[in-house]
PDB file of C-alpha atoms in Angstrom:
ATOM      1  CA  MET A  15       3.334   2.823   9.882  1.00  0.00           C
ATOM      2  CA  GLY A  16       5.988   2.792   7.220  1.00  0.00           C
ATOM      3  CA  ASN A  17       4.288   1.017   4.378  1.00  0.00           C
ATOM      4  CA  SER A  18       6.436   0.625   1.330  1.00  0.00           C
ATOM      5  CA  CYS A  19       5.209  -0.241  -2.160  1.00  0.00           C
ATOM      6  CA  VAL A  20       7.913  -2.554  -3.378  1.00  0.00           C
ATOM      7  CA  ALA A  21       8.130  -5.060  -6.194  1.00  0.00           C
ATOM      8  CA  GLY A  22       7.940  -8.735  -5.318  1.00  0.00           C
ATOM      9  CA  ALA A  23       8.549 -12.135  -6.871  1.00  0.00           C
ATOM     10  CA  PHE A  24       5.863 -14.427  -8.291  1.00  0.00           C
ATOM     11  CA  SER A  25       4.506 -17.870  -7.600  1.00  0.00           C
ATOM     12  CA  ALA A  26       2.037 -19.936  -9.592  1.00  0.00           C
ATOM     13  CA  PRO A  27      -1.604 -19.826  -8.426  1.00  0.00           C
ATOM     14  CA  ALA A  28      -3.110 -22.960  -6.908  1.00  0.00           C
ATOM     15  CA  PRO A  29      -6.739 -24.059  -6.374  1.00  0.00           C
ATOM     16  CA  LEU A  30      -8.373 -22.929  -3.145  1.00  0.00           C
ATOM     17  CA  ARG A  31     -10.396 -25.059  -0.791  1.00  0.00           C
ATOM     18  CA  LYS A  32     -14.115 -25.034  -1.593  1.00  0.00           C
ATOM     19  CA  THR A  33     -14.752 -23.821   1.944  1.00  0.00           C
ATOM     20  CA  HIS A  34     -12.577 -20.740   1.493  1.00  0.00           C
ATOM     21  CA  ASP A  35     -14.261 -17.772   3.152  1.00  0.00           C
ATOM     22  CA  PRO A  36     -12.078 -14.675   3.472  1.00  0.00           C
ATOM     23  CA  ALA A  37     -11.621 -13.072   6.866  1.00  0.00           C
ATOM     24  CA  PHE A  38     -11.025  -9.741   5.090  1.00  0.00           C
ATOM     25  CA  LYS A  39     -12.944  -8.724   1.973  1.00  0.00           C
ATOM     26  CA  LEU A  40     -12.016  -5.714  -0.154  1.00  0.00           C
ATOM     27  CA  LYS A  41     -14.807  -4.587  -2.492  1.00  0.00           C
ATOM     28  CA  PHE A  42     -13.981  -2.191  -5.333  1.00  0.00           C
ATOM     29  CA  TYR A  43     -16.826  -0.140  -6.818  1.00  0.00           C
ATOM     30  CA  GLY A  44     -15.564   1.466 -10.034  1.00  0.00           C
ATOM     31  CA  PHE A  45     -12.667  -0.907 -10.729  1.00  0.00           C
ATOM     32  CA  SER A  46     -12.194   0.566 -14.216  1.00  0.00           C
ATOM     33  CA  ALA A  47     -11.299   3.896 -12.611  1.00  0.00           C
ATOM     34  CA  LEU A  48      -8.338   2.154 -11.017  1.00  0.00           C
ATOM     35  CA  LEU A  49      -7.233   0.858 -14.417  1.00  0.00           C
ATOM     36  CA  ASP A  50      -7.736   4.239 -16.092  1.00  0.00           C
ATOM     37  CA  ARG A  51      -5.188   5.788 -13.728  1.00  0.00           C
ATOM     38  CA  GLY A  52      -2.434   3.341 -14.630  1.00  0.00           C
ATOM     39  CA  ALA A  53      -0.768   0.257 -13.173  1.00  0.00           C
ATOM     40  CA  VAL A  54      -0.039   1.751  -9.749  1.00  0.00           C
ATOM     41  CA  SER A  55      -0.913  -0.568  -6.872  1.00  0.00           C
ATOM     42  CA  ALA A  56      -3.638   0.276  -4.350  1.00  0.00           C
ATOM     43  CA  ASN A  57      -3.494  -0.478  -0.624  1.00  0.00           C
ATOM     44  CA  SER A  58      -6.476  -1.186   1.577  1.00  0.00           C
ATOM     45  CA  ALA A  59      -6.856   0.352   4.998  1.00  0.00           C
ATOM     46  CA  LEU A  60      -5.567  -1.682   7.920  1.00  0.00           C
ATOM     47  CA  PHE A  61      -7.419  -4.674   9.290  1.00  0.00           C
ATOM     48  CA  ASP A  62      -6.586  -6.629  12.441  1.00  0.00           C
ATOM     49  CA  CYS A  63      -5.978 -10.364  12.726  1.00  0.00           C
ATOM     50  CA  CYS A  64      -4.177 -12.501  15.310  1.00  0.00           C
ATOM     51  CA  GLY A  65      -2.829  -9.476  17.145  1.00  0.00           C
ATOM     52  CA  TYR A  66      -1.255  -7.791  14.088  1.00  0.00           C
ATOM     53  CA  SER A  67      -2.341  -5.072  11.660  1.00  0.00           C
ATOM     54  CA  TRP A  68      -2.399  -6.015   7.968  1.00  0.00           C
ATOM     55  CA  PHE A  69      -3.359  -4.501   4.639  1.00  0.00           C
ATOM     56  CA  LEU A  70      -4.059  -5.940   1.218  1.00  0.00           C
ATOM     57  CA  GLN A  71      -2.284  -4.564  -1.839  1.00  0.00           C
ATOM     58  CA  VAL A  72      -4.006  -4.850  -5.239  1.00  0.00           C
ATOM     59  CA  ILE A  73      -1.846  -4.637  -8.363  1.00  0.00           C
ATOM     60  CA  PRO A  74      -4.318  -4.245 -11.269  1.00  0.00           C
ATOM     61  CA  LYS A  75      -1.911  -4.558 -14.218  1.00  0.00           C
ATOM     62  CA  HIS A  76       0.989  -6.660 -13.085  1.00  0.00           C
ATOM     63  CA  LYS A  77       3.264  -8.548 -15.478  1.00  0.00           C
ATOM     64  CA  LYS A  78       5.407 -11.543 -14.639  1.00  0.00           C
ATOM     65  CA  SER A  79       9.054 -11.306 -15.577  1.00  0.00           C
ATOM     66  CA  GLY A  80       9.357 -11.936 -19.306  1.00  0.00           C
ATOM     67  CA  ASP A  81       5.576 -12.125 -19.786  1.00  0.00           C
ATOM     68  CA  LYS A  82       3.595  -9.493 -21.694  1.00  0.00           C
ATOM     69  CA  ILE A  83       0.224 -10.576 -20.257  1.00  0.00           C
ATOM     70  CA  PRO A  84      -0.995  -8.323 -17.406  1.00  0.00           C
ATOM     71  CA  TYR A  85      -2.478 -10.053 -14.359  1.00  0.00           C
ATOM     72  CA  VAL A  86      -4.559  -8.884 -11.440  1.00  0.00           C
ATOM     73  CA  ALA A  87      -2.256  -9.652  -8.514  1.00  0.00           C
ATOM     74  CA  LEU A  88      -2.474  -9.453  -4.730  1.00  0.00           C
ATOM     75  CA  CYS A  89       0.068  -8.980  -1.980  1.00  0.00           C
ATOM     76  CA  LEU A  90      -0.448  -9.415   1.771  1.00  0.00           C
ATOM     77  CA  CYS A  91       1.374  -6.849   3.910  1.00  0.00           C
ATOM     78  CA  VAL A  92       1.864  -6.369   7.637  1.00  0.00           C
ATOM     79  CA  SER A  93       2.326  -3.027   9.375  1.00  0.00           C
ATOM     80  CA  GLN A  94       5.850  -2.664  10.759  1.00  0.00           C
ATOM     81  CA  ASN A  95       4.551  -0.995  13.897  1.00  0.00           C
ATOM     82  CA  THR A  96       2.955  -4.249  15.028  1.00  0.00           C
ATOM     83  CA  LEU A  97       6.139  -6.294  14.540  1.00  0.00           C
ATOM     84  CA  LYS A  98       8.879  -6.489  17.143  1.00  0.00           C
ATOM     85  CA  PRO A  99      12.445  -5.927  15.886  1.00  0.00           C
ATOM     86  CA  GLY A 100      14.331  -9.186  15.557  1.00  0.00           C
ATOM     87  CA  CYS A 101      11.189 -11.331  15.372  1.00  0.00           C
ATOM     88  CA  THR A 102       9.928 -13.207  12.332  1.00  0.00           C
ATOM     89  CA  LEU A 103       6.215 -13.688  11.704  1.00  0.00           C
ATOM     90  CA  SER A 104       5.704 -16.780   9.555  1.00  0.00           C
ATOM     91  CA  ALA A 105       2.240 -16.869   8.004  1.00  0.00           C
ATOM     92  CA  VAL A 106       0.253 -19.176   5.742  1.00  0.00           C
ATOM     93  CA  PHE A 107      -2.621 -17.432   3.946  1.00  0.00           C
ATOM     94  CA  GLU A 108      -4.986 -17.483   0.988  1.00  0.00           C
ATOM     95  CA  LEU A 109      -5.431 -14.623  -1.503  1.00  0.00           C
ATOM     96  CA  SER A 110      -8.453 -14.640  -3.791  1.00  0.00           C
ATOM     97  CA  MET A 111     -10.919 -12.909  -6.105  1.00  0.00           C
ATOM     98  CA  TYR A 112     -14.662 -13.602  -6.027  1.00  0.00           C
ATOM     99  CA  ASN A 113     -16.340 -15.395  -8.937  1.00  0.00           C
ATOM    100  CA  HIS A 114     -19.888 -13.990  -9.006  1.00  0.00           C
ATOM    101  CA  SER A 115     -21.166 -16.637 -11.429  1.00  0.00           C
ATOM    102  CA  LYS A 116     -20.068 -19.597  -9.331  1.00  0.00           C
ATOM    103  CA  GLY A 117     -20.372 -17.983  -5.923  1.00  0.00           C
ATOM    104  CA  THR A 118     -16.822 -19.075  -5.040  1.00  0.00           C
ATOM    105  CA  TYR A 119     -13.385 -17.515  -4.671  1.00  0.00           C
ATOM    106  CA  ARG A 120     -10.500 -18.174  -7.062  1.00  0.00           C
ATOM    107  CA  GLY A 121      -6.942 -17.653  -5.936  1.00  0.00           C
ATOM    108  CA  CYS A 122      -3.989 -19.296  -4.294  1.00  0.00           C
ATOM    109  CA  LYS A 123      -2.494 -20.432  -1.014  1.00  0.00           C
ATOM    110  CA  ALA A 124       0.852 -18.929  -0.068  1.00  0.00           C
ATOM    111  CA  SER A 125       3.288 -18.524   2.802  1.00  0.00           C
ATOM    112  CA  TYR A 126       5.774 -15.852   3.776  1.00  0.00           C
ATOM    113  CA  HIS A 127       8.205 -14.886   6.548  1.00  0.00           C
ATOM    114  CA  PHE A 128       7.510 -11.270   7.605  1.00  0.00           C
ATOM    115  CA  HIS A 129       9.833  -9.043   9.622  1.00  0.00           C
ATOM    116  CA  VAL A 130      10.286  -5.292  10.081  1.00  0.00           C
ATOM    117  CA  LYS A 131      12.261  -4.828   6.852  1.00  0.00           C
ATOM    118  CA  GLN A 132      10.321  -7.390   4.863  1.00  0.00           C
ATOM    119  CA  THR A 133       6.662  -6.506   5.260  1.00  0.00           C
ATOM    120  CA  HIS A 134       5.260  -7.384   1.802  1.00  0.00           C
ATOM    121  CA  SER A 135       4.652 -10.952   0.706  1.00  0.00           C
ATOM    122  CA  LYS A 136       5.413 -12.112  -2.810  1.00  0.00           C
ATOM    123  CA  ARG A 137       2.972 -10.852  -5.405  1.00  0.00           C
ATOM    124  CA  GLU A 138       0.549 -13.596  -6.342  1.00  0.00           C
ATOM    125  CA  CYS A 139      -0.830 -13.399  -9.899  1.00  0.00           C
ATOM    126  CA  LEU A 140      -4.461 -14.442  -9.597  1.00  0.00           C
ATOM    127  CA  ILE A 141      -6.214 -13.958 -12.933  1.00  0.00           C
ATOM    128  CA  PRO A 142      -5.234 -12.468 -16.318  1.00  0.00           C
ATOM    129  CA  LEU A 143      -6.640  -8.932 -16.520  1.00  0.00           C
ATOM    130  CA  ASP A 144      -8.174  -9.650 -19.929  1.00  0.00           C
ATOM    131  CA  GLU A 145     -10.168 -12.540 -18.422  1.00  0.00           C
ATOM    132  CA  VAL A 146     -11.448 -10.275 -15.653  1.00  0.00           C
ATOM    133  CA  LEU A 147     -12.594  -7.594 -18.105  1.00  0.00           C
ATOM    134  CA  LYS A 148     -14.208  -9.837 -20.735  1.00  0.00           C
ATOM    135  CA  SER A 149     -16.439 -11.916 -18.500  1.00  0.00           C
ATOM    136  CA  SER A 150     -19.030 -11.237 -15.845  1.00  0.00           C
ATOM    137  CA  ASP A 151     -17.520 -13.814 -13.528  1.00  0.00           C
ATOM    138  CA  PHE A 152     -15.262 -11.457 -11.606  1.00  0.00           C
ATOM    139  CA  LEU A 153     -16.452  -7.989 -12.627  1.00  0.00           C
ATOM    140  CA  VAL A 154     -20.145  -7.124 -12.236  1.00  0.00           C
ATOM    141  CA  ASP A 155     -21.372  -3.534 -12.698  1.00  0.00           C
ATOM    142  CA  ASP A 156     -17.713  -2.484 -12.615  1.00  0.00           C
ATOM    143  CA  SER A 157     -17.361  -3.987  -9.124  1.00  0.00           C
ATOM    144  CA  CYS A 158     -15.142  -6.784  -7.857  1.00  0.00           C
ATOM    145  CA  VAL A 159     -14.229  -8.424  -4.560  1.00  0.00           C
ATOM    146  CA  PHE A 160     -10.830  -9.524  -3.249  1.00  0.00           C
ATOM    147  CA  GLY A 161     -10.229 -11.631  -0.171  1.00  0.00           C
ATOM    148  CA  VAL A 162      -7.597 -12.856   2.242  1.00  0.00           C
ATOM    149  CA  ARG A 163      -7.686 -15.440   5.006  1.00  0.00           C
ATOM    150  CA  ILE A 164      -4.739 -16.050   7.319  1.00  0.00           C
ATOM    151  CA  LEU A 165      -4.620 -19.765   8.071  1.00  0.00           C
ATOM    152  CA  LYS A 166      -1.587 -19.991  10.323  1.00  0.00           C
ATOM    153  CA  ALA A 167       0.800 -17.599  12.031  1.00  0.00           C
ATOM    154  CA  ASP A 168       3.879 -18.308  14.125  1.00  0.00           C
ATOM    155  CA  VAL A 169       6.286 -15.839  15.720  1.00  0.00           C
ATOM    156  CA  SER A 170       9.923 -16.823  16.199  1.00  0.00           C
ATOM    157  CA  SER A 171       9.952 -15.544  19.807  1.00  0.00           C
ATOM    158  CA  GLN A 172       6.839 -17.475  20.881  1.00  0.00           C
ATOM    159  CA  ASN A 173       6.487 -21.141  21.787  1.00  0.00           C
ATOM    160  CA  GLU A 174       2.871 -21.482  20.678  1.00  0.00           C
ATOM    161  CA  PRO A 175       1.226 -20.499  17.357  1.00  0.00           C
ATOM    162  CA  ILE A 176      -1.113 -17.515  17.270  1.00  0.00           C
ATOM    163  CA  VAL A 177      -4.818 -18.287  17.403  1.00  0.00           C
ATOM    164  CA  ILE A 178      -6.529 -17.331  14.121  1.00  0.00           C
ATOM    165  CA  PRO A 179     -10.217 -16.252  14.274  1.00  0.00           C
ATOM    166  CA  LYS A 180     -12.429 -18.574  12.226  1.00  0.00           C
ATOM    167  CA  LYS A 181     -15.273 -16.226  11.285  1.00  0.00           C
ATOM    168  CA  PRO A 182     -15.140 -13.422   8.665  1.00  0.00           C
ATOM    169  CA  ASN A 183     -14.627 -10.149  10.494  1.00  0.00           C
ATOM    170  CA  THR A 184     -14.031  -7.252   8.100  1.00  0.00           C
ATOM    171  CA  VAL A 185     -15.505  -5.983   4.831  1.00  0.00           C
ATOM    172  CA  GLN A 186     -14.018  -2.838   3.348  1.00  0.00           C
ATOM    173  CA  ASN A 187     -15.772  -0.990   0.516  1.00  0.00           C
ATOM    174  CA  ILE A 188     -13.798   1.205  -1.890  1.00  0.00           C
ATOM    175  CA  PHE A 189     -15.789   3.669  -4.023  1.00  0.00           C
ATOM    176  CA  LEU A 190     -13.652   5.069  -6.855  1.00  0.00           C
ATOM    177  CA  GLN A 191     -14.384   8.178  -8.926  1.00  0.00           C
ATOM    178  CA  LYS A 192     -13.782   8.696 -12.640  1.00  0.00           C
ATOM    179  CA  LYS A 193     -13.979  12.476 -12.622  1.00  0.00           C
ATOM    180  CA  GLY A 194     -14.373  15.441 -10.310  1.00  0.00           C
ATOM    181  CA  PHE A 195     -11.143  14.730  -8.445  1.00  0.00           C
ATOM    182  CA  ILE A 196      -9.986  16.967  -5.636  1.00  0.00           C
ATOM    183  CA  LYS A 197      -6.304  17.721  -6.119  1.00  0.00           C
ATOM    184  CA  GLY A 198      -3.629  19.555  -4.222  1.00  0.00           C
ATOM    185  CA  THR A 199       0.084  20.194  -4.609  1.00  0.00           C
ATOM    186  CA  TYR A 200       2.547  21.152  -1.921  1.00  0.00           C
ATOM    187  CA  THR A 201       6.212  22.081  -2.406  1.00  0.00           C
ATOM    188  CA  TRP A 202       8.560  21.879   0.568  1.00  0.00           C
ATOM    189  CA  THR A 203      11.901  23.649   0.166  1.00  0.00           C
ATOM    190  CA  MET A 204      14.607  22.761   2.684  1.00  0.00           C
ATOM    191  CA  ASN A 205      17.632  25.047   2.677  1.00  0.00           C
ATOM    192  CA  ASN A 206      19.444  23.209   5.471  1.00  0.00           C
ATOM    193  CA  PHE A 207      18.934  19.584   4.494  1.00  0.00           C
ATOM    194  CA  LEU A 208      22.500  18.524   5.354  1.00  0.00           C
ATOM    195  CA  ASP A 209      21.992  19.765   8.915  1.00  0.00           C
ATOM    196  CA  MET A 210      18.907  17.570   9.382  1.00  0.00           C
ATOM    197  CA  LYS A 211      19.554  14.390  11.337  1.00  0.00           C
ATOM    198  CA  LEU A 212      16.279  13.767  13.171  1.00  0.00           C
ATOM    199  CA  PRO A 213      12.767  13.194  11.736  1.00  0.00           C
ATOM    200  CA  VAL A 214      11.036  16.399  10.685  1.00  0.00           C
ATOM    201  CA  LEU A 215       7.469  17.352   9.765  1.00  0.00           C
ATOM    202  CA  SER A 216       6.613  19.703   6.925  1.00  0.00           C
ATOM    203  CA  PRO A 217       4.269  22.624   7.529  1.00  0.00           C
ATOM    204  CA  ALA A 218       0.616  21.562   7.224  1.00  0.00           C
ATOM    205  CA  PHE A 219      -1.157  21.947   3.869  1.00  0.00           C
ATOM    206  CA  ASP A 220      -4.814  21.577   2.845  1.00  0.00           C
ATOM    207  CA  VAL A 221      -6.315  19.082   0.384  1.00  0.00           C
ATOM    208  CA  GLY A 222      -9.909  17.868   0.307  1.00  0.00           C
ATOM    209  CA  GLY A 223     -10.926  19.780   3.406  1.00  0.00           C
ATOM    210  CA  GLN A 224      -8.251  18.025   5.486  1.00  0.00           C
ATOM    211  CA  LYS A 225      -4.826  19.085   6.726  1.00  0.00           C
ATOM    212  CA  TRP A 226      -1.811  16.975   5.774  1.00  0.00           C
ATOM    213  CA  HIS A 227       1.904  16.983   6.382  1.00  0.00           C
ATOM    214  CA  ILE A 228       4.967  15.084   5.206  1.00  0.00           C
ATOM    215  CA  ASN A 229       7.057  13.185   7.721  1.00  0.00           C
ATOM    216  CA  MET A 230      10.673  12.903   6.555  1.00  0.00           C
ATOM    217  CA  HIS A 231      13.497  10.867   8.067  1.00  0.00           C
ATOM    218  CA  PRO A 232      16.644  12.388   6.487  1.00  0.00           C
ATOM    219  CA  LEU A 233      18.833   9.406   7.391  1.00  0.00           C
ATOM    220  CA  GLY A 234      16.050   6.840   7.130  1.00  0.00           C
ATOM    221  CA  ASP A 235      13.895   5.365   9.876  1.00  0.00           C
ATOM    222  CA  LYS A 236      14.483   2.072  11.703  1.00  0.00           C
ATOM    223  CA  TYR A 237      12.870   0.135   8.848  1.00  0.00           C
ATOM    224  CA  SER A 238      14.969   1.601   6.013  1.00  0.00           C
ATOM    225  CA  THR A 239      18.196   0.396   4.454  1.00  0.00           C
ATOM    226  CA  ASN A 240      20.475   3.391   3.797  1.00  0.00           C
ATOM    227  CA  SER A 241      17.556   5.319   2.324  1.00  0.00           C
ATOM    228  CA  LEU A 242      15.509   8.459   2.933  1.00  0.00           C
ATOM    229  CA  SER A 243      12.081   7.663   4.430  1.00  0.00           C
ATOM    230  CA  LEU A 244       8.979   9.684   3.489  1.00  0.00           C
ATOM    231  CA  TYR A 245       5.367   9.418   4.694  1.00  0.00           C
ATOM    232  CA  LEU A 246       2.155  11.368   4.211  1.00  0.00           C
ATOM    233  CA  HIS A 247       0.193  11.954   7.426  1.00  0.00           C
ATOM    234  CA  LEU A 248      -3.392  13.052   7.856  1.00  0.00           C
ATOM    235  CA  HIS A 249      -3.541  15.648  10.616  1.00  0.00           C
ATOM    236  CA  GLY A 250      -6.289  14.548  12.979  1.00  0.00           C
ATOM    237  CA  PRO A 251      -7.662  11.361  11.328  1.00  0.00           C
ATOM    238  CA  ASN A 252     -10.235  11.234  14.132  1.00  0.00           C
ATOM    239  CA  LYS A 253     -12.014  14.091  12.328  1.00  0.00           C
ATOM    240  CA  LEU A 254     -13.003  11.697   9.545  1.00  0.00           C
ATOM    241  CA  PRO A 255     -16.509  10.223   9.804  1.00  0.00           C
ATOM    242  CA  LEU A 256     -16.539   7.028  11.861  1.00  0.00           C
ATOM    243  CA  GLU A 257     -15.787   3.914   9.762  1.00  0.00           C
ATOM    244  CA  SER A 258     -15.113   6.089   6.734  1.00  0.00           C
ATOM    245  CA  GLY A 259     -11.974   7.077   4.889  1.00  0.00           C
ATOM    246  CA  MET A 260     -10.448   8.781   1.874  1.00  0.00           C
ATOM    247  CA  VAL A 261      -8.793   6.964  -1.037  1.00  0.00           C
ATOM    248  CA  ILE A 262      -5.694   8.973  -1.885  1.00  0.00           C
ATOM    249  CA  GLU A 263      -3.363   8.835  -4.875  1.00  0.00           C
ATOM    250  CA  LEU A 264      -0.045  10.156  -3.612  1.00  0.00           C
ATOM    251  CA  THR A 265       2.958  11.159  -5.689  1.00  0.00           C
ATOM    252  CA  LEU A 266       6.077  12.269  -3.836  1.00  0.00           C
ATOM    253  CA  SER A 267       8.990  13.732  -5.777  1.00  0.00           C
ATOM    254  CA  ILE A 268      12.513  14.877  -5.007  1.00  0.00           C
ATOM    255  CA  LEU A 269      13.088  17.600  -7.590  1.00  0.00           C
ATOM    256  CA  ASP A 270      16.152  17.535  -9.827  1.00  0.00           C
ATOM    257  CA  GLN A 271      17.288  21.155  -9.674  1.00  0.00           C
ATOM    258  CA  LYS A 272      19.825  20.782 -12.511  1.00  0.00           C
ATOM    259  CA  HIS A 273      18.306  18.605 -15.237  1.00  0.00           C
ATOM    260  CA  GLY A 274      14.589  18.408 -14.407  1.00  0.00           C
ATOM    261  CA  LYS A 275      14.692  14.595 -14.109  1.00  0.00           C
ATOM    262  CA  HIS A 276      12.782  14.315 -10.851  1.00  0.00           C
ATOM    263  CA  TYR A 277      12.784  11.230  -8.619  1.00  0.00           C
ATOM    264  CA  THR A 278       9.125  10.243  -8.282  1.00  0.00           C
ATOM    265  CA  VAL A 279       7.165   7.482  -6.529  1.00  0.00           C
ATOM    266  CA  THR A 280       3.370   7.017  -6.661  1.00  0.00           C
ATOM    267  CA  GLY A 281       1.001   4.915  -4.556  1.00  0.00           C
ATOM    268  CA  ARG A 282      -2.678   4.664  -3.633  1.00  0.00           C
ATOM    269  CA  PHE A 283      -3.748   4.409  -0.018  1.00  0.00           C
ATOM    270  CA  VAL A 284      -6.829   4.480   2.185  1.00  0.00           C
ATOM    271  CA  PHE A 285      -6.634   7.038   4.978  1.00  0.00           C
ATOM    272  CA  ALA A 286      -9.120   6.005   7.625  1.00  0.00           C
ATOM    273  CA  THR A 287      -9.658   6.780  11.314  1.00  0.00           C
ATOM    274  CA  ASN A 288      -7.092   4.115  12.235  1.00  0.00           C
ATOM    275  CA  ALA A 289      -4.395   5.444   9.857  1.00  0.00           C
ATOM    276  CA  LYS A 290      -2.691   7.346  12.639  1.00  0.00           C
ATOM    277  CA  ASN A 291       0.843   6.776  11.414  1.00  0.00           C
ATOM    278  CA  GLY A 292       0.430   7.655   7.764  1.00  0.00           C
ATOM    279  CA  TRP A 293       1.364   5.950   4.509  1.00  0.00           C
ATOM    280  CA  GLY A 294       4.503   6.152   2.430  1.00  0.00           C
ATOM    281  CA  TRP A 295       7.865   4.540   1.757  1.00  0.00           C
ATOM    282  CA  PHE A 296      10.612   3.632   4.231  1.00  0.00           C
ATOM    283  CA  ASN A 297      13.060   3.120   1.341  1.00  0.00           C
ATOM    284  CA  PHE A 298      12.010   6.121  -0.748  1.00  0.00           C
ATOM    285  CA  ILE A 299      15.377   6.974  -2.323  1.00  0.00           C
ATOM    286  CA  PRO A 300      18.851   5.560  -1.573  1.00  0.00           C
ATOM    287  CA  LEU A 301      20.948   8.098   0.339  1.00  0.00           C
ATOM    288  CA  LYS A 302      23.802   7.468  -2.087  1.00  0.00           C
ATOM    289  CA  THR A 303      21.582   8.521  -4.992  1.00  0.00           C
ATOM    290  CA  LEU A 304      20.192  11.528  -3.114  1.00  0.00           C
ATOM    291  CA  MET A 305      23.664  12.789  -2.206  1.00  0.00           C
ATOM    292  CA  ASP A 306      25.145  12.302  -5.692  1.00  0.00           C
ATOM    293  CA  PRO A 307      25.934  15.884  -6.832  1.00  0.00           C
ATOM    294  CA  SER A 308      25.519  14.920 -10.504  1.00  0.00           C
ATOM    295  CA  ARG A 309      21.851  14.031  -9.957  1.00  0.00           C
ATOM    296  CA  GLY A 310      20.771  17.536  -8.914  1.00  0.00           C
ATOM    297  CA  TYR A 311      18.579  16.415  -6.013  1.00  0.00           C
ATOM    298  CA  LEU A 312      20.778  18.236  -3.550  1.00  0.00           C
ATOM    299  CA  VAL A 313      22.348  21.578  -4.502  1.00  0.00           C
ATOM    300  CA  GLY A 314      24.532  22.721  -1.665  1.00  0.00           C
ATOM    301  CA  SER A 315      22.240  22.025   1.266  1.00  0.00           C
ATOM    302  CA  ASN A 316      19.087  22.815  -0.720  1.00  0.00           C
ATOM    303  CA  CYS A 317      16.532  20.037  -1.307  1.00  0.00           C
ATOM    304  CA  ILE A 318      13.029  20.443  -2.768  1.00  0.00           C
ATOM    305  CA  LEU A 319      10.239  17.930  -2.171  1.00  0.00           C
ATOM    306  CA  LYS A 320       6.922  18.022  -4.003  1.00  0.00           C
ATOM    307  CA  ALA A 321       3.731  16.254  -2.923  1.00  0.00           C
ATOM    308  CA  ASP A 322       0.796  15.734  -5.305  1.00  0.00           C
ATOM    309  CA  VAL A 323      -2.299  14.531  -3.463  1.00  0.00           C
ATOM    310  CA  THR A 324      -5.477  13.501  -5.309  1.00  0.00           C
ATOM    311  CA  VAL A 325      -8.658  12.268  -3.649  1.00  0.00           C
ATOM    312  CA  ILE A 326      -9.811   9.473  -5.981  1.00  0.00           C
ATOM    313  CA  GLY A 327     -12.569   7.987  -3.848  1.00  0.00           C
ATOM    314  CA  SER A 328     -13.883   7.084  -0.426  1.00  0.00           C
ATOM    315  CA  SER A 329     -14.147   3.988   1.731  1.00  0.00           C
ATOM    316  CA  ASN A 330     -16.047   2.507   4.592  1.00  0.00           C
ATOM    317  CA  ASP A 331     -16.079  -0.730   6.559  1.00  0.00           C
ATOM    318  CA  GLY A 332     -19.298  -2.669   6.336  1.00  0.00           C
TER     319      GLY A 332
END
């Protein structure tokens, strides 16, 4: 699944219905550990609804344009692999955070038109981060709960709207660590990069008792726009315990061989038994930038990719 972590626009939050009950709930245990490791977004594992695979993206320290106040924001994303090329999936949904004191969810209602090259909704700023941290309404024992409910979905190629299940169906628990991280680094040197036209897998490397490899599309995959596509794959996800996963912080870098100014992208993902297609970025680096000889990313036909993989927690579906 090519899942890209891209910036989005903002819309003002609106009150939710009192009857709001998320169909997918994402529970973070150790939320402060997420904050300690910076403002990088974190993706949930996939969940299924109305015939499509989705994931929830949490942005813990997001700032609106021109605003210095950080917000906890959410973004609803759909897996490209479940979308048909040329079709548009129009969805109406609610994104929320649980208020423990009131026993209700606070958030907003939103809509978005998804297609294979536009898989992330706009980022919805839910609550100022300072408000989350200073009260016990949303953060209890360093734990918090996010939710999403899809209210309506229509596909441009279908005459009838998709039926949305009414009952809650998935709870995903994320347990984050503050220390004792398992880390691994892998460097992949390609001496014939300019000869590569088709997708290629790196040799396997070990981190956290699992084997991994990088899947690279030198000219971009079908979801990219004139960009190199890069994904991290877990070799044999069926070897993970049933209904369990690993929370991974992934940093992929194209090394600058001339000036040391490497091109780096970081994201956090849940690798579970259903993450068969990996996580990463379909628009990792523009091909024009990669091929620019002044940048040092490509020297002759030599290109060096570095992967830093850190296990920052575990997950399970309750």
